[in-house]
PDB file of C-alpha atoms and ligand atoms in Angstrom:
ATOM      1  CA  MET A   1      -2.517   3.295  -7.904  1.00 92.00           C
ATOM      2  CA  GLU A   2      -1.960  -0.307  -8.865  1.00 92.00           C
ATOM      3  CA  ASN A   3       0.548  -2.490  -7.019  1.00 93.00           C
ATOM      4  CA  ARG A   4       3.910  -0.753  -7.359  1.00 90.00           C
ATOM      5  CA  PRO A   5       6.714   0.214  -4.993  1.00 90.00           C
ATOM      6  CA  ASP A   6       5.780   3.913  -5.247  1.00 88.00           C
ATOM      7  CA  LEU A   7       2.629   3.241  -3.262  1.00 91.00           C
ATOM      8  CA  VAL A   8       4.690   2.147  -0.284  1.00 91.00           C
ATOM      9  CA  PHE A   9       6.957   5.187  -0.559  1.00 90.00           C
ATOM     10  CA  TYR A  10       3.878   7.400  -0.473  1.00 89.00           C
ATOM     11  CA  TRP A  11       2.658   5.931   2.807  1.00 86.00           C
ATOM     12  CA  MET A  12       6.062   6.371   4.316  1.00 86.00           C
ATOM     13  CA  GLY A  13       6.274   9.963   3.176  1.00 86.00           C
ATOM     14  CA  LEU A  14       2.754  10.704   4.355  1.00 87.00           C
ATOM     15  CA  ALA A  15       3.369   9.083   7.720  1.00 87.00           C
ATOM     16  CA  LYS A  16       6.517  11.161   8.166  1.00 84.00           C
ATOM     17  CA  ILE A  17       4.634  14.416   7.791  1.00 85.00           C
ATOM     18  CA  GLY A  18       1.753  13.166   9.937  1.00 88.00           C
ATOM     19  CA  ALA A  19      -0.758  12.719   7.099  1.00 92.00           C
ATOM     20  CA  ILE A  20      -2.996   9.636   7.047  1.00 94.00           C
ATOM     21  CA  GLY A  21      -3.166   7.563   3.875  1.00 94.00           C
ATOM     22  CA  ALA A  22      -6.376   5.849   2.781  1.00 95.00           C
ATOM     23  CA  LEU A  23      -5.477   2.695   0.848  1.00 95.00           C
ATOM     24  CA  ILE A  24      -8.110   2.387  -1.844  1.00 94.00           C
ATOM     25  CA  ASN A  25      -8.790  -0.726  -3.906  1.00 94.00           C
ATOM     26  CA  PHE A  26      -7.724   0.097  -7.472  1.00 94.00           C
ATOM     27  CA  ASN A  27     -10.536  -2.024  -8.902  1.00 93.00           C
ATOM     28  CA  LEU A  28     -13.217   0.303  -7.533  1.00 94.00           C
ATOM     29  CA  ARG A  29     -15.038   2.675  -9.855  1.00 95.00           C
ATOM     30  CA  GLU A  30     -17.726   5.354  -9.682  1.00 96.00           C
ATOM     31  CA  LYS A  31     -20.006   5.108  -6.633  1.00 95.00           C
ATOM     32  CA  SER A  32     -17.813   2.831  -4.505  1.00 93.00           C
ATOM     33  CA  LEU A  33     -14.620   4.714  -5.391  1.00 95.00           C
ATOM     34  CA  LEU A  34     -16.255   8.036  -4.563  1.00 96.00           C
ATOM     35  CA  HIS A  35     -17.569   6.576  -1.319  1.00 95.00           C
ATOM     36  CA  CYS A  36     -14.071   5.498  -0.213  1.00 95.00           C
ATOM     37  CA  VAL A  37     -12.566   8.937  -0.915  1.00 96.00           C
ATOM     38  CA  GLN A  38     -15.424  10.647   0.908  1.00 95.00           C
ATOM     39  CA  ALA A  39     -15.430   8.216   3.855  1.00 94.00           C
ATOM     40  CA  ALA A  40     -11.792   9.117   4.516  1.00 94.00           C
ATOM     41  CA  GLN A  41     -12.649  12.838   4.283  1.00 94.00           C
ATOM     42  CA  ALA A  42      -9.661  13.022   1.957  1.00 96.00           C
ATOM     43  CA  GLN A  43      -8.048  16.413   1.526  1.00 96.00           C
ATOM     44  CA  CYS A  44      -6.179  15.183  -1.491  1.00 96.00           C
ATOM     45  CA  VAL A  45      -6.098  12.254  -3.869  1.00 97.00           C
ATOM     46  CA  VAL A  46      -2.832  10.954  -5.286  1.00 95.00           C
ATOM     47  CA  PHE A  47      -3.289   8.789  -8.354  1.00 96.00           C
ATOM     48  CA  SER A  48      -1.134   7.248 -11.051  1.00 93.00           C
ATOM     49  CA  GLU A  49      -1.760   7.351 -14.777  1.00 91.00           C
ATOM     50  CA  GLU A  50      -3.502   3.958 -14.999  1.00 91.00           C
ATOM     51  CA  MET A  51      -6.163   5.259 -12.589  1.00 94.00           C
ATOM     52  CA  ALA A  52      -6.742   8.584 -14.364  1.00 95.00           C
ATOM     53  CA  PRO A  53      -9.985   7.529 -16.128  1.00 95.00           C
ATOM     54  CA  ALA A  54     -11.448   6.280 -12.823  1.00 97.00           C
ATOM     55  CA  VAL A  55     -10.536   9.547 -11.054  1.00 97.00           C
ATOM     56  CA  ALA A  56     -11.887  11.606 -13.961  1.00 96.00           C
ATOM     57  CA  ASP A  57     -15.258   9.853 -13.497  1.00 96.00           C
ATOM     58  CA  ILE A  58     -15.617  10.976  -9.885  1.00 97.00           C
ATOM     59  CA  SER A  59     -13.648  14.248  -9.833  1.00 95.00           C
ATOM     60  CA  ARG A  60     -16.738  16.451 -10.328  1.00 94.00           C
ATOM     61  CA  ASP A  61     -18.381  14.936  -7.236  1.00 96.00           C
ATOM     62  CA  LEU A  62     -15.416  15.610  -4.948  1.00 95.00           C
ATOM     63  CA  PRO A  63     -15.418  18.723  -2.753  1.00 93.00           C
ATOM     64  CA  MET A  64     -13.593  21.742  -4.208  1.00 92.00           C
ATOM     65  CA  SER A  65     -11.205  21.586  -1.248  1.00 94.00           C
ATOM     66  CA  CYS A  66      -9.959  18.136  -2.310  1.00 96.00           C
ATOM     67  CA  SER A  67      -6.735  18.514  -4.327  1.00 96.00           C
ATOM     68  CA  LEU A  68      -5.817  16.052  -7.050  1.00 96.00           C
ATOM     69  CA  TYR A  69      -2.207  15.009  -7.616  1.00 95.00           C
ATOM     70  CA  TYR A  70      -1.243  13.070 -10.656  1.00 94.00           C
ATOM     71  CA  MET A  71       1.889  10.942 -10.962  1.00 90.00           C
ATOM     72  CA  GLY A  72       3.026   9.840 -14.382  1.00 83.00           C
ATOM     73  CA  GLY A  73       4.490  11.244 -17.530  1.00 72.00           C
ATOM     74  CA  GLY A  74       2.871  13.650 -19.959  1.00 77.00           C
ATOM     75  CA  GLN A  75      -0.275  15.703 -19.850  1.00 82.00           C
ATOM     76  CA  CYS A  76      -2.563  15.027 -16.916  1.00 83.00           C
ATOM     77  CA  PRO A  77      -5.872  13.617 -18.166  1.00 80.00           C
ATOM     78  CA  VAL A  78      -7.936  14.839 -15.193  1.00 92.00           C
ATOM     79  CA  VAL A  79      -9.059  18.478 -15.165  1.00 90.00           C
ATOM     80  CA  GLY A  80      -7.637  20.391 -12.210  1.00 91.00           C
ATOM     81  CA  ALA A  81      -5.071  17.748 -11.237  1.00 94.00           C
ATOM     82  CA  VAL A  82      -1.535  18.890 -10.505  1.00 93.00           C
ATOM     83  CA  SER A  83       1.519  16.972 -11.728  1.00 91.00           C
ATOM     84  CA  LEU A  84       3.269  15.507  -8.725  1.00 90.00           C
ATOM     85  CA  ASP A  85       6.365  14.757 -10.795  1.00 89.00           C
ATOM     86  CA  LEU A  86       6.811  18.468 -11.512  1.00 89.00           C
ATOM     87  CA  LEU A  87       6.165  19.436  -7.890  1.00 90.00           C
ATOM     88  CA  LEU A  88       8.648  16.853  -6.645  1.00 88.00           C
ATOM     89  CA  LYS A  89      11.356  18.247  -8.921  1.00 91.00           C
ATOM     90  CA  LYS A  90      10.927  21.600  -7.198  1.00 92.00           C
ATOM     91  CA  SER A  91      10.716  20.149  -3.681  1.00 89.00           C
ATOM     92  CA  PRO A  92      13.570  19.918  -1.155  1.00 88.00           C
ATOM     93  CA  THR A  93      15.261  16.516  -0.967  1.00 88.00           C
ATOM     94  CA  PHE A  94      16.331  16.562   2.674  1.00 85.00           C
ATOM     95  CA  THR A  95      14.659  14.260   5.184  1.00 80.00           C
ATOM     96  CA  PRO A  96      11.993  15.993   7.259  1.00 76.00           C
ATOM     97  CA  PRO A  97      13.210  16.724  10.805  1.00 77.00           C
ATOM     98  CA  ALA A  98      12.140  14.509  13.694  1.00 73.00           C
ATOM     99  CA  PRO A  99       8.976  12.460  13.071  1.00 70.00           C
ATOM    100  CA  ILE A 100       5.929  14.361  14.230  1.00 79.00           C
ATOM    101  CA  THR A 101       3.735  11.287  14.683  1.00 85.00           C
ATOM    102  CA  LYS A 102       3.321   9.238  17.835  1.00 90.00           C
ATOM    103  CA  PHE A 103       3.241   5.440  18.070  1.00 92.00           C
ATOM    104  CA  THR A 104      -0.487   5.463  18.764  1.00 95.00           C
ATOM    105  CA  ASP A 105      -1.384   7.880  15.944  1.00 94.00           C
ATOM    106  CA  ARG A 106      -3.243   6.729  12.853  1.00 95.00           C
ATOM    107  CA  VAL A 107      -1.021   5.721   9.958  1.00 93.00           C
ATOM    108  CA  PHE A 108      -3.677   4.756   7.416  1.00 92.00           C
ATOM    109  CA  TYR A 109      -7.137   3.444   6.668  1.00 95.00           C
ATOM    110  CA  VAL A 110      -7.659   0.017   5.152  1.00 94.00           C
ATOM    111  CA  TYR A 111     -11.080  -0.736   3.693  1.00 94.00           C
ATOM    112  CA  THR A 112     -13.220  -3.824   4.044  1.00 89.00           C
ATOM    113  CA  SER A 113     -13.848  -5.577   0.723  1.00 82.00           C
ATOM    114  CA  GLY A 114     -17.365  -4.246   0.392  1.00 73.00           C
ATOM    115  CA  THR A 115     -18.924  -7.544  -0.675  1.00 77.00           C
ATOM    116  CA  THR A 116     -21.951  -6.697   1.482  1.00 80.00           C
ATOM    117  CA  GLY A 117     -22.549  -3.024   0.766  1.00 83.00           C
ATOM    118  CA  LEU A 118     -19.984  -0.252   0.416  1.00 89.00           C
ATOM    119  CA  PRO A 119     -16.444  -0.694   1.804  1.00 90.00           C
ATOM    120  CA  LYS A 120     -15.885   0.486   5.378  1.00 92.00           C
ATOM    121  CA  ALA A 121     -12.651   2.091   6.526  1.00 93.00           C
ATOM    122  CA  ALA A 122     -10.741   0.363   9.343  1.00 93.00           C
ATOM    123  CA  ILE A 123      -8.289   2.467  11.313  1.00 94.00           C
ATOM    124  CA  PHE A 124      -4.648   1.421  11.469  1.00 95.00           C
ATOM    125  CA  SER A 125      -2.356   3.055  13.970  1.00 96.00           C
ATOM    126  CA  HIS A 126       1.438   2.819  13.876  1.00 94.00           C
ATOM    127  CA  SER A 127       1.228   0.551  16.928  1.00 96.00           C
ATOM    128  CA  ARG A 128      -1.279  -1.768  15.228  1.00 96.00           C
ATOM    129  CA  PHE A 129       0.935  -1.967  12.142  1.00 95.00           C
ATOM    130  CA  TYR A 130       3.909  -2.815  14.358  1.00 96.00           C
ATOM    131  CA  TYR A 131       1.979  -5.386  16.369  1.00 96.00           C
ATOM    132  CA  MET A 132       0.525  -7.256  13.374  1.00 95.00           C
ATOM    133  CA  ALA A 133       3.753  -7.335  11.369  1.00 96.00           C
ATOM    134  CA  SER A 134       5.790  -8.338  14.432  1.00 96.00           C
ATOM    135  CA  ALA A 135       3.431 -11.196  15.280  1.00 95.00           C
ATOM    136  CA  VAL A 136       3.931 -12.727  11.838  1.00 93.00           C
ATOM    137  CA  HIS A 137       7.682 -12.118  11.954  1.00 94.00           C
ATOM    138  CA  ARG A 138       7.838 -14.096  15.219  1.00 93.00           C
ATOM    139  CA  MET A 139       5.375 -16.763  14.216  1.00 91.00           C
ATOM    140  CA  LEU A 140       7.184 -17.641  10.972  1.00 89.00           C
ATOM    141  CA  GLY A 141      10.698 -17.053  12.253  1.00 91.00           C
ATOM    142  CA  LEU A 142      11.546 -14.669   9.399  1.00 93.00           C
ATOM    143  CA  THR A 143      14.951 -12.964   9.291  1.00 94.00           C
ATOM    144  CA  ASP A 144      16.631 -10.303   7.176  1.00 96.00           C
ATOM    145  CA  GLN A 145      18.043 -13.150   5.065  1.00 96.00           C
ATOM    146  CA  ASP A 146      14.569 -14.226   3.964  1.00 96.00           C
ATOM    147  CA  ILE A 147      12.939 -13.256   0.688  1.00 96.00           C
ATOM    148  CA  LEU A 148       9.166 -13.187   1.035  1.00 95.00           C
ATOM    149  CA  TYR A 149       6.909 -13.590  -1.980  1.00 94.00           C
ATOM    150  CA  ASP A 150       3.871 -11.426  -1.374  1.00 91.00           C
ATOM    151  CA  PRO A 151       1.773 -11.141  -4.540  1.00 92.00           C
ATOM    152  CA  LEU A 152      -1.434  -9.743  -2.988  1.00 92.00           C
ATOM    153  CA  PRO A 153      -2.832  -6.212  -3.422  1.00 93.00           C
ATOM    154  CA  LEU A 154      -0.918  -3.612  -1.402  1.00 94.00           C
ATOM    155  CA  TYR A 155      -4.106  -1.905  -0.246  1.00 94.00           C
ATOM    156  CA  HIS A 156      -4.989  -4.913   1.913  1.00 90.00           C
ATOM    157  CA  THR A 157      -3.774  -5.904   5.364  1.00 91.00           C
ATOM    158  CA  ALA A 158      -2.135  -9.163   4.325  1.00 89.00           C
ATOM    159  CA  GLU A 159       0.213  -7.531   1.835  1.00 90.00           C
ATOM    160  CA  GLY A 160       0.392  -3.907   2.870  1.00 90.00           C
ATOM    161  CA  ILE A 161       0.868  -4.433   6.585  1.00 92.00           C
ATOM    162  CA  ILE A 162       1.849  -8.026   7.307  1.00 94.00           C
ATOM    163  CA  GLY A 163       3.959  -8.325   4.141  1.00 95.00           C
ATOM    164  CA  MET A 164       5.522  -4.874   3.793  1.00 95.00           C
ATOM    165  CA  GLY A 165       5.921  -4.653   7.569  1.00 95.00           C
ATOM    166  CA  GLN A 166       8.537  -7.428   7.330  1.00 96.00           C
ATOM    167  CA  ALA A 167      10.660  -5.147   5.158  1.00 95.00           C
ATOM    168  CA  PHE A 168      10.100  -1.974   7.194  1.00 91.00           C
ATOM    169  CA  LEU A 169      10.546  -3.476  10.641  1.00 95.00           C
ATOM    170  CA  TRP A 170      12.816  -6.487  10.144  1.00 95.00           C
ATOM    171  CA  GLY A 171      14.710  -6.031   6.893  1.00 97.00           C
ATOM    172  CA  THR A 172      13.202  -9.052   5.143  1.00 97.00           C
ATOM    173  CA  THR A 173      13.198  -8.640   1.356  1.00 97.00           C
ATOM    174  CA  VAL A 174       9.636  -8.540   0.023  1.00 96.00           C
ATOM    175  CA  VAL A 175       8.776  -9.345  -3.592  1.00 96.00           C
ATOM    176  CA  ILE A 176       5.611  -7.606  -4.742  1.00 95.00           C
ATOM    177  CA  LYS A 177       3.687  -8.279  -7.932  1.00 94.00           C
ATOM    178  CA  LYS A 178       1.517  -6.075 -10.073  1.00 92.00           C
ATOM    179  CA  LYS A 179      -1.215  -8.687 -10.352  1.00 90.00           C
ATOM    180  CA  PHE A 180      -1.587 -12.040  -8.592  1.00 90.00           C
ATOM    181  CA  SER A 181      -1.148 -15.073 -10.821  1.00 93.00           C
ATOM    182  CA  ALA A 182      -1.754 -18.566  -9.422  1.00 94.00           C
ATOM    183  CA  SER A 183      -0.068 -20.218 -12.413  1.00 96.00           C
ATOM    184  CA  GLY A 184       2.986 -17.982 -12.095  1.00 94.00           C
ATOM    185  CA  PHE A 185       3.348 -18.405  -8.321  1.00 93.00           C
ATOM    186  CA  TRP A 186       6.102 -21.026  -8.073  1.00 93.00           C
ATOM    187  CA  ASP A 187       7.936 -19.745 -11.150  1.00 95.00           C
ATOM    188  CA  ASP A 188       8.150 -16.334  -9.481  1.00 95.00           C
ATOM    189  CA  CYS A 189       9.319 -17.875  -6.213  1.00 94.00           C
ATOM    190  CA  LEU A 190      12.185 -19.536  -8.083  1.00 94.00           C
ATOM    191  CA  LYS A 191      12.944 -16.450 -10.173  1.00 96.00           C
ATOM    192  CA  TYR A 192      13.290 -14.213  -7.103  1.00 96.00           C
ATOM    193  CA  ASN A 193      14.948 -16.850  -4.898  1.00 96.00           C
ATOM    194  CA  CYS A 194      12.112 -16.646  -2.384  1.00 95.00           C
ATOM    195  CA  THR A 195      12.292 -18.565   0.914  1.00 92.00           C
ATOM    196  CA  VAL A 196       8.646 -19.176   1.284  1.00 86.00           C
ATOM    197  CA  LEU A 197       9.268 -22.864   1.364  1.00 75.00           C
ATOM    198  CA  LYS A 198      10.764 -22.172   4.759  1.00 71.00           C
ATOM    199  CA  VAL A 199       7.382 -20.846   5.861  1.00 63.00           C
ATOM    200  CA  VAL A 200       5.686 -24.043   4.656  1.00 62.00           C
ATOM    201  CA  GLN A 201       8.183 -26.102   6.689  1.00 61.00           C
ATOM    202  CA  VAL A 202       7.480 -24.027   9.791  1.00 60.00           C
ATOM    203  CA  TRP A 203       3.780 -24.658   9.384  1.00 59.00           C
ATOM    204  CA  ARG A 204       3.891 -28.363   8.581  1.00 57.00           C
ATOM    205  CA  PRO A 205       4.166 -29.659  12.190  1.00 52.00           C
ATOM    206  CA  LEU A 206       0.928 -27.881  13.002  1.00 48.00           C
TER     207      LEU A 206
HETATM  208  C1  NAG B   1      18.999 -16.037  -7.327  1.00 85.38           C
HETATM  209  O1  NAG B   1      20.114 -16.782  -6.924  1.00 85.38           O
HETATM  210  C2  NAG B   1      21.011 -17.092  -7.974  1.00 85.38           C
HETATM  211  C3  NAG B   1      22.074 -18.041  -7.419  1.00 85.38           C
HETATM  212  O2  NAG B   1      22.653 -17.530  -6.257  1.00 85.38           O
HETATM  213  C4  NAG B   1      21.593 -15.797  -8.556  1.00 85.38           C
HETATM  214  O3  NAG B   1      22.449 -16.098  -9.620  1.00 85.38           O
HETATM  215  C5  NAG B   1      20.459 -14.926  -9.038  1.00 85.38           C
HETATM  216  O4  NAG B   1      20.955 -13.678  -9.490  1.00 85.38           O
HETATM  217  C6  NAG B   1      19.434 -14.689  -7.942  1.00 85.38           C
HETATM  218  N1  NAG B   1      18.262 -13.988  -8.484  1.00 85.38           N
HETATM  219  C7  NAG B   1      17.824 -12.813  -7.999  1.00 85.38           C
HETATM  220  C8  NAG B   1      16.620 -12.241  -8.667  1.00 85.38           C
HETATM  221  O5  NAG B   1      18.341 -12.254  -7.058  1.00 85.38           O
END
């Protein structure tokens, strides 16, 4: 799915039940998209309505055992996909019992950009997530009073792990954006009262 808060809630939910998420670049189509799903040996694909045409293009080449879950209103445009919204309405709302994952278990796969050949999946464990996000938290002196503007794609390390990790681990507010805009950068920072300027001040002496 494109950059949206739901994506983050999916990782969290998947991690809680011990499933590994594969964070796939939403710009990929056809051969490279299929490759990423196959490389992760995905047992299911969760996609939002804006990605339905891209999933429809590759759905015939996926193994029969790979389930498709569609999130969004209305009729699902991909044959064989199940509406997640309907399933969620019928699902229990209580928190799963104790976490079944360990600190060193895999939490998700993040892909290389694929500029030289097809994207390759890099393994992220819970401990690696914690380590990377904590390093940046320390380095920039962020607190739970900070508001971090983080307009990059959520499927990449910089946003998904280093950025979102600030919210998960340290309570920093993170502003995400559907699509990066260089011309809108500072306007957004002002609009959302971001403290990024603080980060620039931390870096200046270097
Ligand atoms: C930003 O701060 C101003 C002044 O405190 C406040 O009025 C405004 O609601 C804040 N904006 C957001 C998006 O929180």
